Short mmCIF file of C-alpha atoms in Angstrom, two decimals:
data_model
loop_
_atom_site.label_atom_id
_atom_site.label_comp_id
_atom_site.label_asym_id
_atom_site.label_seq_id
_atom_site.Cartn_x
_atom_site.Cartn_y
_atom_site.Cartn_z
CA UNK A 1 88.10 84.72 113.44
CA UNK A 2 85.89 87.46 111.90
CA UNK A 3 85.52 88.25 108.21
CA UNK A 4 88.16 91.01 108.25
CA UNK A 5 90.67 88.72 109.93
CA UNK A 6 89.86 86.02 107.37
CA UNK A 7 90.52 88.51 104.61
CA UNK A 8 93.89 89.39 106.10
CA UNK A 9 94.69 85.70 106.67
CA UNK A 10 93.81 84.83 103.08
CA UNK A 11 95.89 87.71 101.76
CA UNK A 12 98.88 86.86 103.90
CA UNK A 13 98.71 83.15 103.04
CA UNK A 14 98.68 83.77 99.28
CA UNK A 15 101.28 86.53 99.47
CA UNK A 16 103.63 84.34 101.52
CA UNK A 17 103.28 81.21 99.37
CA UNK A 18 102.43 82.87 96.03
CA UNK A 19 105.04 81.17 93.84
CA UNK A 20 104.10 77.65 94.96
CA UNK A 21 100.35 78.35 94.75
CA UNK A 22 100.74 79.74 91.23
CA UNK A 23 102.81 76.77 90.06
CA UNK A 24 100.41 74.17 91.52
CA UNK A 25 97.36 76.04 90.18
CA UNK A 26 98.75 76.11 86.65
CA UNK A 27 99.55 72.39 86.85
CA UNK A 28 96.01 71.65 88.08
CA UNK A 29 94.56 73.42 85.04
CA UNK A 30 96.98 71.79 82.62
CA UNK A 31 95.74 68.41 83.79
CA UNK A 32 92.09 69.40 83.55
CA UNK A 33 92.45 71.09 80.15
CA UNK A 34 94.91 68.70 78.52
CA UNK A 35 92.71 68.43 75.42
CA UNK A 36 92.92 72.13 74.60
CA UNK A 37 96.25 72.78 72.93
CA UNK A 38 95.39 76.44 72.34
CA UNK A 39 95.82 77.07 76.08
CA UNK A 40 99.54 76.57 76.60
CA UNK A 41 101.36 76.88 79.91
CA UNK A 42 102.42 80.47 79.28
CA UNK A 43 98.82 81.54 78.60
CA UNK A 44 97.59 79.79 81.74
CA UNK A 45 100.41 81.26 83.82
CA UNK A 46 99.71 84.79 82.59
CA UNK A 47 95.97 84.44 83.32
CA UNK A 48 96.56 82.96 86.79
CA UNK A 49 99.23 85.53 87.67
CA UNK A 50 96.93 88.40 86.71
CA UNK A 51 94.08 86.90 88.74
CA UNK A 52 96.34 86.45 91.79
CA UNK A 53 97.53 90.03 91.52
CA UNK A 54 94.00 91.43 91.74
CA UNK A 55 92.79 88.75 94.16
CA UNK A 56 95.54 89.61 96.65
CA UNK A 57 94.76 93.32 96.40
CA UNK A 58 91.04 92.71 96.93
CA UNK A 59 91.46 90.43 99.93
CA UNK A 60 93.94 92.87 101.48
CA UNK A 61 92.12 96.16 100.93
CA UNK A 62 88.53 94.94 100.80
CA UNK A 63 86.79 92.03 102.48
CA UNK A 64 85.42 88.60 101.63
CA UNK A 65 81.74 89.50 101.90
CA UNK A 66 81.24 92.72 99.95
CA UNK A 67 82.25 91.93 96.36
CA UNK A 68 80.93 95.27 95.08
CA UNK A 69 84.09 97.13 96.05
CA UNK A 70 86.38 98.42 93.27
CA UNK A 71 89.02 95.87 94.24
CA UNK A 72 86.72 92.91 93.66
CA UNK A 73 85.37 94.49 90.48
CA UNK A 74 88.91 94.27 89.13
CA UNK A 75 88.88 90.54 89.92
CA UNK A 76 85.56 90.22 88.09
CA UNK A 77 87.08 91.96 85.06
CA UNK A 78 89.89 89.41 84.91
CA UNK A 79 87.36 86.56 85.14
CA UNK A 80 85.24 88.18 82.45
CA UNK A 81 88.18 88.27 80.04
CA UNK A 82 89.10 84.65 80.82
CA UNK A 83 85.49 83.48 80.37
CA UNK A 84 85.05 85.28 77.06
CA UNK A 85 88.31 83.96 75.65
CA UNK A 86 87.47 80.37 76.63
CA UNK A 87 83.96 80.68 75.27
CA UNK A 88 85.28 81.94 71.94
CA UNK A 89 87.70 78.99 71.84
CA UNK A 90 84.70 76.65 72.04
CA UNK A 91 85.49 75.39 75.55
CA UNK A 92 82.70 74.14 77.81
CA UNK A 93 81.20 75.87 80.88
CA UNK A 94 83.02 73.29 83.03
CA UNK A 95 86.33 74.15 81.38
CA UNK A 96 85.66 77.82 82.10
CA UNK A 97 84.64 77.31 85.75
CA UNK A 98 87.76 75.18 86.22
CA UNK A 99 89.84 78.36 86.12
CA UNK A 100 88.47 79.35 89.54
CA UNK A 101 87.57 75.97 91.01
CA UNK A 102 91.04 74.50 90.39
CA UNK A 103 92.42 77.32 92.55
CA UNK A 104 90.89 75.66 95.63
CA UNK A 105 93.34 72.78 95.96
CA UNK A 106 96.60 74.80 96.12
CA UNK A 107 94.91 77.53 98.18
CA UNK A 108 93.50 75.10 100.74
CA UNK A 109 96.89 73.40 101.03
CA UNK A 110 98.50 76.78 101.71
CA UNK A 111 95.80 77.62 104.30
CA UNK A 112 96.38 74.27 106.02
CA UNK A 113 100.08 75.01 106.23
CA UNK A 114 99.48 78.55 107.55
CA UNK A 115 96.93 77.37 110.16
CA UNK A 116 98.71 74.20 111.23
CA UNK A 117 97.64 73.22 114.73
CA UNK A 118 94.63 75.54 114.76
CA UNK A 119 91.66 73.56 113.43
CA UNK A 120 89.05 76.24 114.17
CA UNK A 121 90.86 79.00 112.26
CA UNK A 122 91.58 76.60 109.39
CA UNK A 123 87.93 75.56 109.12
CA UNK A 124 86.78 79.21 109.14
CA UNK A 125 89.36 80.22 106.52
CA UNK A 126 88.54 77.28 104.25
CA UNK A 127 84.80 77.93 104.51
CA UNK A 128 85.12 81.65 103.69
CA UNK A 129 87.46 80.87 100.79
CA UNK A 130 85.04 78.21 99.50
CA UNK A 131 82.06 80.58 99.54
CA UNK A 132 84.11 83.27 97.82
CA UNK A 133 85.54 81.03 95.09
CA UNK A 134 82.14 79.45 94.42
CA UNK A 135 80.69 82.92 93.77
CA UNK A 136 83.55 83.76 91.43
CA UNK A 137 83.20 80.38 89.71
CA UNK A 138 79.49 80.97 89.09
CA UNK A 139 80.32 84.37 87.62
CA UNK A 140 82.65 82.80 85.06
CA UNK A 141 79.82 80.49 83.94
CA UNK A 142 77.37 83.42 83.69
CA UNK A 143 79.80 85.37 81.50
CA UNK A 144 80.47 82.25 79.42
CA UNK A 145 76.75 81.74 78.76
CA UNK A 146 76.21 85.40 77.82
CA UNK A 147 79.19 85.27 75.46
CA UNK A 148 77.95 82.06 73.81
CA UNK A 149 74.47 83.54 73.43
CA UNK A 150 75.97 86.62 71.74
CA UNK A 151 78.02 84.40 69.40
CA UNK A 152 74.97 82.27 68.52
CA UNK A 153 72.86 85.38 67.90
CA UNK A 154 75.54 86.83 65.63
CA UNK A 155 75.80 83.55 63.73
CA UNK A 156 72.01 83.41 63.34
CA UNK A 157 72.01 86.95 61.95
CA UNK A 158 74.81 86.03 59.53
CA UNK A 159 72.89 82.93 58.42
CA UNK A 160 69.74 84.98 57.88
CA UNK A 161 71.64 87.37 55.64
CA UNK A 162 73.23 84.49 53.73
CA UNK A 163 69.88 82.75 53.33
CA UNK A 164 68.21 85.80 51.77
CA UNK A 165 70.34 86.69 48.72
CA UNK A 166 68.88 89.25 46.33
CA UNK A 167 70.06 88.54 42.78
CA UNK A 168 69.72 90.56 39.63
CA UNK A 169 68.10 88.59 36.78
CA UNK A 170 68.07 91.38 34.23
CA UNK A 171 68.19 95.15 34.05
CA UNK A 172 65.47 96.33 36.43
CA UNK A 173 64.47 92.84 37.63
CA UNK A 174 65.50 91.40 40.99
CA UNK A 175 64.82 87.96 42.46
CA UNK A 176 64.67 86.98 46.11
CA UNK A 177 64.63 83.17 46.57
CA UNK A 178 63.44 82.20 50.06
CA UNK A 179 64.35 78.90 51.69
CA UNK A 180 63.03 77.76 55.06
CA UNK A 181 60.59 79.24 57.54
CA UNK A 182 59.62 82.89 57.20
CA UNK A 183 59.18 84.39 60.67
CA UNK A 184 59.08 88.00 61.90
CA UNK A 185 62.84 88.30 62.40
CA UNK A 186 63.65 86.88 58.99
CA UNK A 187 60.96 89.01 57.34
CA UNK A 188 62.75 92.10 58.62
CA UNK A 189 66.05 90.91 57.12
CA UNK A 190 64.32 89.98 53.84
CA UNK A 191 62.65 93.37 53.63
CA UNK A 192 65.84 95.30 54.38
CA UNK A 193 67.89 93.27 51.87
CA UNK A 194 65.31 93.69 49.11
CA UNK A 195 64.77 97.42 49.69
CA UNK A 196 68.52 98.10 49.76
CA UNK A 197 68.96 96.32 46.43
CA UNK A 198 65.98 98.13 44.89
CA UNK A 199 67.55 101.46 45.82
CA UNK A 200 71.05 100.39 44.72
CA UNK A 201 69.95 99.05 41.31
CA UNK A 202 66.92 101.22 40.58
CA UNK A 203 64.94 98.08 39.80
CA UNK A 204 61.19 98.30 39.22
CA UNK A 205 60.35 94.57 39.36
CA UNK A 206 61.04 92.12 42.17
CA UNK A 207 60.29 88.39 42.19
CA UNK A 208 59.86 86.76 45.60
CA UNK A 209 60.28 83.03 45.09
CA UNK A 210 58.84 80.82 47.86
CA UNK A 211 59.57 77.46 46.25
CA UNK A 212 61.83 76.64 49.20
CA UNK A 213 59.31 77.69 51.87
CA UNK A 214 57.83 74.46 53.28
CA UNK A 215 54.48 75.83 54.44
CA UNK A 216 52.51 79.03 54.04
CA UNK A 217 50.10 79.97 56.81
CA UNK A 218 48.32 83.22 57.63
CA UNK A 219 51.39 84.63 59.37
CA UNK A 220 53.74 83.81 56.48
CA UNK A 221 51.25 85.36 54.02
CA UNK A 222 51.14 88.52 56.12
CA UNK A 223 54.93 88.68 56.12
CA UNK A 224 54.97 88.34 52.32
CA UNK A 225 52.38 91.11 51.92
CA UNK A 226 54.40 93.41 54.18
CA UNK A 227 57.45 92.87 52.01
CA UNK A 228 55.42 93.49 48.84
CA UNK A 229 53.96 96.71 50.29
CA UNK A 230 57.40 97.97 51.34
CA UNK A 231 58.79 97.26 47.85
CA UNK A 232 55.91 99.12 46.23
CA UNK A 233 56.60 102.14 48.40
CA UNK A 234 60.12 102.08 46.92
CA UNK A 235 58.67 102.01 43.38
CA UNK A 236 58.99 98.30 42.60
CA UNK A 237 56.18 95.87 41.75
CA UNK A 238 56.41 92.34 43.12
CA UNK A 239 55.58 88.92 41.74
CA UNK A 240 55.36 85.91 44.06
CA UNK A 241 56.53 82.68 42.46
CA UNK A 242 56.65 79.10 43.69
CA UNK A 243 52.92 78.78 44.39
CA UNK A 244 52.54 75.01 44.47
CA UNK A 245 49.10 73.29 44.45
CA UNK A 246 49.30 72.56 48.18
CA UNK A 247 50.18 76.17 48.98
CA UNK A 248 47.40 77.46 46.72
CA UNK A 249 44.87 75.25 48.53
CA UNK A 250 46.18 76.37 51.92
CA UNK A 251 45.91 80.05 51.00
CA UNK A 252 42.32 79.56 49.78
CA UNK A 253 41.40 77.52 52.86
CA UNK A 254 42.82 80.19 55.19
CA UNK A 255 40.98 82.92 53.31
CA UNK A 256 44.18 84.88 52.79
CA UNK A 257 43.79 87.74 50.34
CA UNK A 258 46.89 88.48 48.29
CA UNK A 259 45.13 91.42 46.69
CA UNK A 260 46.41 92.34 43.26
CA UNK A 261 49.79 90.69 43.80
CA UNK A 262 50.73 88.61 40.76
CA UNK A 263 51.54 84.97 41.50
CA UNK A 264 53.18 82.28 39.39
CA UNK A 265 53.90 78.59 39.84
CA UNK A 266 57.58 78.83 38.86
CA UNK A 267 60.39 81.34 38.93
CA UNK A 268 60.73 81.02 35.14
CA UNK A 269 57.07 82.02 34.66
CA UNK A 270 57.48 84.96 37.01
CA UNK A 271 60.60 86.07 35.17
CA UNK A 272 58.74 85.91 31.84
CA UNK A 273 55.94 88.07 33.29
CA UNK A 274 58.45 90.58 34.64
CA UNK A 275 60.10 90.83 31.22
CA UNK A 276 56.71 91.36 29.58
CA UNK A 277 55.79 94.16 32.01
CA UNK A 278 59.04 95.94 31.22
CA UNK A 279 58.60 95.40 27.47
CA UNK A 280 61.70 93.24 27.41
CA UNK A 281 62.32 89.88 25.78
CA UNK A 282 64.98 87.23 25.61
CA UNK A 283 65.92 86.21 22.09
CA UNK A 284 68.06 83.36 20.85
CA UNK A 285 71.03 84.66 18.88
CA UNK A 286 71.80 81.29 17.33
CA UNK A 287 69.37 78.65 16.10
CA UNK A 288 68.87 75.68 18.42
CA UNK A 289 70.81 72.66 17.19
#
């Protein structure tokens, strides 16, 4: 039996026994995904029914070897939607691949029934169906991985934004407390956040507090200087606070030149310097008791 005949045989087998195949396929998935209550029987049935609809059309009008035809692209689109939805639900790659791989058992049973008494045709049909479904199963995993990577990247970007809050300490004075490692990607977020706030508030002083930065090496120092330079171009002077003894020694040892950037040991000291530069002061309105 050649590939075209296999395609017709596969199409005819599924078309003839579609209701039973669909029912058994849904039950196979329910057993495999019993721990995921968000995928109820109706959802599974709708997904499987849509897949069968396009799978039948592809195996009837196309072939089992060339999956670049429009008919098979429609099958891929269904798998893409299924993979994305399962990825977003937090399901595993195995759970996602199960959608296709669990189709084998009811399909092979139907092929055995259709090719009863003809072992050669049955073996050829099962082999071609296996190769085809394995390719489609691998595609679901590829889409799953890409979707998870996109979700992780988005979460990382959200965390970067949350970890770089720019707060207003007083009229014209901003503070940017940094916590964690300062790499190139985070520097870009830090710079954008600070510049946006400088423009929005018209501030002329910005305090970059690195108390929460565990280590400062040459690269981190360069990132800080880039941020300071960008802020100056927007009309704001910067003060770097949180210079601990260990960090001071490291900066000297590395030979890093901070230029004329003002540095302070604490955020409070930096804030006092910023107030002084703006001819501002904080006064106590009531005597201390």
